[in-house]
C-alpha positions as CSV (number, residue, x, y, z in Angstrom):
1,M,-31.1,37.0,11.9
2,A,-32.2,37.1,8.3
3,D,-28.8,36.0,7.2
4,K,-28.9,33.0,9.6
5,K,-32.3,31.9,8.2
6,N,-30.9,32.3,4.7
7,D,-27.9,30.1,5.6
8,I,-30.2,27.4,7.0
9,E,-32.4,27.4,3.9
10,L,-29.3,27.3,1.7
11,M,-28.0,24.3,3.6
12,R,-31.4,22.6,3.4
13,Q,-31.6,23.3,-0.3
14,M,-28.0,22.0,-0.7
15,H,-28.8,18.8,1.2
16,T,-31.9,18.2,-1.0
17,V,-29.9,18.6,-4.1
18,L,-27.1,16.3,-2.9
19,V,-29.6,13.6,-1.9
20,L,-31.4,13.8,-5.3
21,H,-28.1,13.6,-7.2
22,F,-26.0,11.1,-5.2
23,L,-28.6,8.9,-3.6
24,E,-31.4,9.0,-6.1
25,G,-29.1,9.2,-9.1
26,K,-30.9,12.2,-10.7
27,K,-29.2,14.3,-13.4
28,Q,-28.5,17.9,-12.6
29,S,-31.0,19.0,-15.3
30,E,-33.7,16.8,-13.7
31,I,-33.0,18.3,-10.3
32,A,-33.2,21.8,-11.7
33,E,-36.6,21.1,-13.2
34,T,-37.9,19.5,-10.0
35,L,-36.8,22.3,-7.7
36,N,-37.3,25.2,-10.2
37,L,-33.6,26.0,-10.2
38,S,-31.2,26.7,-13.0
39,T,-28.8,24.0,-13.9
40,S,-25.9,26.2,-13.0
41,K,-27.4,26.8,-9.5
42,V,-27.7,23.0,-9.0
43,N,-24.1,22.6,-10.1
44,R,-22.9,25.3,-7.7
45,L,-24.8,23.7,-4.8
46,I,-23.3,20.3,-5.5
47,T,-19.8,21.8,-5.8
48,Q,-20.3,23.8,-2.5
49,G,-21.7,20.8,-0.7
50,R,-18.7,18.6,-1.6
51,K,-16.3,21.4,-0.5
52,M,-18.1,21.6,2.8
53,G,-17.6,17.8,3.4
54,M,-21.3,17.0,3.1
55,V,-20.6,14.2,0.6
56,K,-18.7,11.1,1.8
57,I,-18.1,8.3,-0.7
58,D,-17.8,4.8,0.8
59,I,-16.9,2.1,-1.7
60,E,-17.6,-1.4,-0.4
61,N,-15.0,-4.1,-1.4
62,P,-16.8,-7.3,-2.2
63,F,-13.4,-9.1,-2.1
64,Q,-12.3,-7.9,1.4
65,R,-11.2,-11.4,2.5
66,L,-9.0,-11.7,-0.6
67,T,-7.6,-8.2,0.0
68,D,-6.9,-9.2,3.6
69,L,-5.0,-12.3,2.5
70,E,-3.0,-10.2,0.1
71,K,-1.9,-7.8,2.9
72,L,-1.0,-10.7,5.2
73,L,1.1,-12.4,2.5
74,V,3.1,-9.2,1.9
75,K,3.5,-8.7,5.7
76,E,4.4,-12.3,6.6
77,V,6.6,-13.3,3.7
78,P,9.2,-11.5,1.6
79,L,6.9,-10.2,-1.1
80,S,6.4,-6.8,-2.6
81,R,3.0,-7.7,-4.2
82,A,0.5,-10.5,-3.7
83,L,-2.7,-11.2,-5.7
84,V,-5.3,-13.7,-4.3
85,T,-8.2,-15.0,-6.4
86,S,-11.3,-16.8,-5.4
87,A,-11.1,-20.6,-5.2
88,V,-13.7,-23.0,-6.6
89,P,-14.1,-25.8,-4.1
90,G,-13.8,-29.2,-5.6
91,S,-12.6,-27.9,-8.9
92,P,-8.8,-27.4,-9.0
93,G,-8.9,-26.9,-12.8
94,T,-11.3,-24.0,-12.6
95,T,-9.4,-22.5,-9.7
96,L,-6.2,-22.6,-11.7
97,K,-8.0,-20.8,-14.6
98,Q,-9.0,-18.1,-12.1
99,V,-5.4,-17.7,-11.0
100,G,-4.3,-17.7,-14.7
101,L,-6.8,-15.0,-15.5
102,A,-5.7,-12.8,-12.6
103,A,-2.0,-13.3,-13.5
104,A,-2.7,-12.5,-17.2
105,N,-4.4,-9.2,-16.3
106,H,-1.6,-8.4,-13.9
107,L,1.0,-9.1,-16.6
108,V,-0.7,-6.9,-19.2
109,E,-0.9,-4.1,-16.6
110,T,2.8,-4.5,-15.7
111,I,4.6,-4.7,-19.0
112,R,5.7,-1.8,-21.1
113,D,7.0,-1.4,-24.7
114,G,10.6,-2.5,-25.0
115,D,10.3,-5.1,-22.1
116,V,11.8,-8.6,-22.1
117,I,9.5,-11.2,-20.6
118,A,11.2,-14.5,-19.5
119,I,9.0,-17.5,-18.7
120,T,9.1,-21.1,-17.6
121,G,6.9,-23.9,-18.7
122,G,4.2,-25.5,-16.5
123,K,0.5,-25.7,-16.1
124,A,0.2,-22.4,-14.2
125,V,2.2,-20.4,-16.8
126,S,0.1,-22.0,-19.5
127,A,-3.1,-20.9,-17.8
128,V,-1.7,-17.3,-17.8
129,V,-0.8,-17.5,-21.5
130,Q,-4.3,-18.9,-22.4
131,N,-6.0,-16.0,-20.6
132,I,-4.0,-13.1,-22.1
133,E,-6.4,-10.5,-23.7
134,T,-5.4,-7.0,-24.7
135,D,-6.8,-4.4,-27.1
136,R,-3.3,-3.2,-28.1
137,S,0.0,-4.7,-29.2
138,F,3.1,-4.5,-27.1
139,D,6.6,-4.2,-28.5
140,V,8.0,-6.9,-26.2
141,T,10.3,-9.9,-26.5
142,V,9.4,-13.2,-24.9
143,V,12.2,-15.7,-24.1
144,P,12.4,-19.0,-22.2
145,L,14.2,-19.5,-18.9
146,T,14.8,-23.2,-19.7
147,G,15.2,-25.7,-22.4
148,G,12.0,-27.6,-23.4
149,V,10.4,-31.0,-23.2
150,Q,8.1,-31.8,-26.1
151,G,5.0,-33.9,-25.6
152,K,2.6,-31.7,-23.6
153,F,1.5,-28.2,-24.2
154,Y,2.7,-26.9,-20.9
155,T,6.1,-28.6,-20.9
156,D,7.2,-27.1,-24.2
157,V,8.4,-23.7,-23.1
158,N,9.2,-22.6,-26.6
159,H,5.6,-23.2,-27.6
160,L,4.4,-21.2,-24.6
161,A,6.8,-18.3,-25.3
162,T,5.6,-18.2,-28.9
163,Q,2.0,-18.2,-27.8
164,L,2.5,-15.4,-25.3
165,A,4.4,-13.3,-27.8
166,D,1.6,-13.8,-30.4
167,R,-1.1,-12.8,-27.9
168,L,0.8,-9.7,-26.9
169,G,1.8,-8.7,-30.4
170,G,5.5,-9.1,-29.6
171,S,8.3,-11.3,-30.8
172,T,10.1,-14.3,-29.3
173,M,13.6,-15.8,-29.2
174,L,13.7,-19.6,-28.6
175,V,16.0,-22.0,-26.9
176,H,16.6,-24.8,-29.3
177,A,17.9,-27.3,-26.7
178,P,16.4,-30.0,-24.5
179,L,15.7,-29.3,-20.8
180,F,17.9,-32.2,-19.7
181,A,21.3,-32.9,-21.3
182,E,22.8,-36.4,-21.3
183,S,25.6,-35.3,-19.0
184,R,27.0,-32.3,-17.2
185,E,29.6,-31.9,-19.9
186,Q,27.0,-31.8,-22.6
187,R,25.0,-29.3,-20.6
188,D,28.0,-27.0,-20.2
189,M,28.6,-27.3,-24.0
190,L,25.0,-26.5,-24.8
191,M,25.0,-23.4,-22.5
192,E,27.9,-22.0,-24.5
193,V,26.3,-22.5,-27.9
194,A,26.0,-18.9,-29.3
195,S,22.3,-19.0,-30.0
196,I,21.4,-20.5,-26.7
197,K,23.8,-18.3,-24.7
198,Q,22.3,-15.2,-26.3
199,V,18.8,-16.1,-25.2
200,F,19.8,-16.9,-21.7
201,D,21.9,-13.7,-21.4
202,I,18.7,-11.8,-22.4
203,A,16.6,-13.8,-20.0
204,R,18.9,-12.9,-17.1
205,Q,18.2,-9.2,-17.7
206,A,14.4,-9.6,-18.2
207,N,12.1,-6.8,-17.0
208,V,9.5,-9.4,-16.0
209,A,10.0,-13.1,-15.3
210,L,6.8,-15.3,-15.1
211,V,7.5,-18.5,-13.3
212,G,5.6,-21.5,-12.0
213,V,6.2,-23.3,-8.7
214,G,6.3,-27.1,-8.9
215,S,5.6,-29.9,-6.5
216,I,7.2,-33.4,-6.4
217,Q,4.9,-34.7,-3.7
218,T,2.4,-36.6,-6.0
219,P,3.0,-38.9,-9.0
220,A,0.8,-36.5,-11.0
221,S,3.2,-33.5,-10.3
222,S,4.3,-31.7,-13.5
223,Y,7.9,-32.5,-12.7
224,Y,7.4,-36.1,-13.7
225,D,6.1,-34.9,-17.1
226,L,9.5,-33.3,-17.5
227,H,11.5,-36.3,-16.2
228,P,9.5,-39.5,-15.6
229,M,10.8,-41.7,-12.8
230,P,9.7,-44.8,-10.8
231,E,7.8,-44.5,-7.6
232,S,10.9,-45.6,-5.6
233,D,13.0,-42.8,-6.9
234,R,10.2,-40.3,-6.2
235,K,10.1,-41.5,-2.6
236,M,13.8,-41.3,-2.4
237,L,13.7,-37.7,-3.5
238,A,11.2,-36.8,-0.8
239,G,13.4,-38.6,1.8
240,T,16.4,-36.5,0.9
241,G,14.7,-33.2,1.8
242,V,13.7,-32.2,-1.8
243,I,10.4,-30.3,-1.5
244,A,9.9,-28.2,-4.7
245,E,10.7,-27.7,-8.3
246,F,11.7,-24.3,-9.6
247,L,13.0,-23.5,-13.0
248,A,13.2,-27.4,-13.3
249,H,15.7,-27.4,-10.4
250,L,14.9,-29.6,-7.4
251,M,14.9,-27.4,-4.3
252,R,15.2,-27.9,-0.5
253,Q,12.9,-26.4,2.1
254,D,15.3,-23.5,2.7
255,G,15.1,-22.5,-1.0
256,T,18.5,-23.7,-2.0
257,V,19.2,-26.0,-5.0
258,A,19.4,-29.6,-3.9
259,D,22.6,-31.6,-4.4
260,Y,21.0,-33.9,-6.9
261,A,22.8,-35.1,-10.1
262,L,19.9,-34.3,-12.4
263,N,20.2,-30.6,-11.5
264,S,23.7,-30.4,-13.0
265,R,22.3,-31.6,-16.4
266,L,19.7,-28.8,-16.7
267,V,19.8,-26.5,-19.7
268,A,18.3,-23.6,-17.8
269,L,19.1,-20.6,-15.7
270,R,19.7,-21.3,-12.0
271,P,17.1,-19.9,-9.5
272,E,19.6,-17.4,-8.0
273,E,20.1,-15.9,-11.5
274,L,16.5,-14.6,-11.4
275,K,17.7,-11.9,-8.9
276,Q,19.0,-10.0,-11.9
277,C,15.5,-9.7,-13.3
278,K,13.6,-6.6,-12.4
279,R,10.5,-8.4,-11.3
280,V,9.8,-12.1,-10.8
281,I,6.1,-13.0,-10.7
282,G,5.2,-16.5,-9.3
283,V,2.0,-18.3,-10.2
284,A,0.7,-21.3,-8.3
285,S,-2.5,-23.1,-7.2
286,G,-3.3,-26.2,-5.2
287,E,-2.7,-27.6,-1.7
288,E,0.2,-29.6,-3.0
289,K,2.0,-26.3,-3.8
290,V,2.0,-25.0,-0.3
291,E,5.3,-26.4,0.8
292,P,7.0,-25.7,-2.5
293,I,5.8,-22.1,-2.4
294,K,7.3,-21.7,1.1
295,A,10.6,-23.2,-0.1
296,V,10.8,-20.7,-3.1
297,L,9.9,-17.8,-0.8
298,N,12.5,-19.0,1.7
299,G,15.0,-18.6,-1.1
300,H,13.8,-15.1,-1.9
301,H,13.3,-16.2,-5.6
302,M,10.1,-14.2,-6.2
303,D,8.9,-10.7,-5.4
304,S,5.3,-11.1,-6.5
305,L,3.0,-14.1,-6.1
306,I,-0.4,-14.8,-7.6
307,L,-2.5,-17.7,-6.1
308,D,-5.9,-18.7,-5.0
309,E,-7.4,-18.1,-1.5
310,E,-7.2,-21.7,-0.3
311,T,-3.6,-22.0,-1.2
312,A,-2.9,-18.5,0.3
313,S,-4.6,-19.4,3.6
314,A,-2.6,-22.7,3.8
315,V,0.7,-20.9,3.1
316,L,-0.1,-18.3,5.8
317,A,-1.2,-20.9,8.3
318,T,2.2,-22.6,8.1
319,M,4.2,-19.3,8.3
320,E,5.8,-18.7,11.7
321,G,4.0,-15.8,13.4
322,A,1.0,-15.8,11.1
323,Q,-2.1,-14.3,12.7
324,N,-5.7,-15.3,12.4
325,V,-6.4,-15.8,8.6
326,A,-9.8,-17.3,9.0
């Protein structure tokens, strides 16, 4: 009988110590002084209580909706990883910065010394580059996936590659060629120039490819910064089933490259060549990117996607078989 009473008192004492330590946040030395116990006794009671299952830790996720969207994206579309950030209603620029920050952190967590990082141009990739922060240097090489268009900070992929390499402490190899050649013959010639061919050969085997997803739906779409065209031509493109821009290639809804003459003049890797890269991370934000994202996913051109919650919800709402995402 005495042993049973002792057991009850021990349990009561153990409970008191656990409450003081885990709920009231008291240090073991403070508990020992309060209860006239030795610090070692308090430590033993805490250890024993945890072994007996008296302590259950429940960590609340303040971003549960975002986590749920990520799980649905991985389930409903061919992705191995999805990251969803908060959206800032009425402020697409701020939302894009949020996406860029999340992608920058993810990139820093992903890369390892010796890696090759291949990138496209674009506003989303530029947002990633601008948000790179790291307390160490990485022995990485950054290379473009396309030729460049000078004029705006996000269309000059060589500039973005140099910035990313500088922020990571790595090095870069540049493609000294325009994005659009004058003809298919000139494009083929440029792709065989030794310095250009070397960079693209390295890009094909990249450990990480960081890519944007472009829209052609509005006159303000980044594609028209790469290749300006009149409104009539833009409408003609949409009428032929072109829905997206990826690696500067115009793409159909099924994720295949459109039969469009301008595609044959691109000094760039083709989307299907990304399959040789170990990991392809797509970055996108905005309602105008919903259909382009679906097209690129239909083509299985990305295995990771980073986007905001509004864009993620809209993508899921249009996917066949999507469940309640509200």
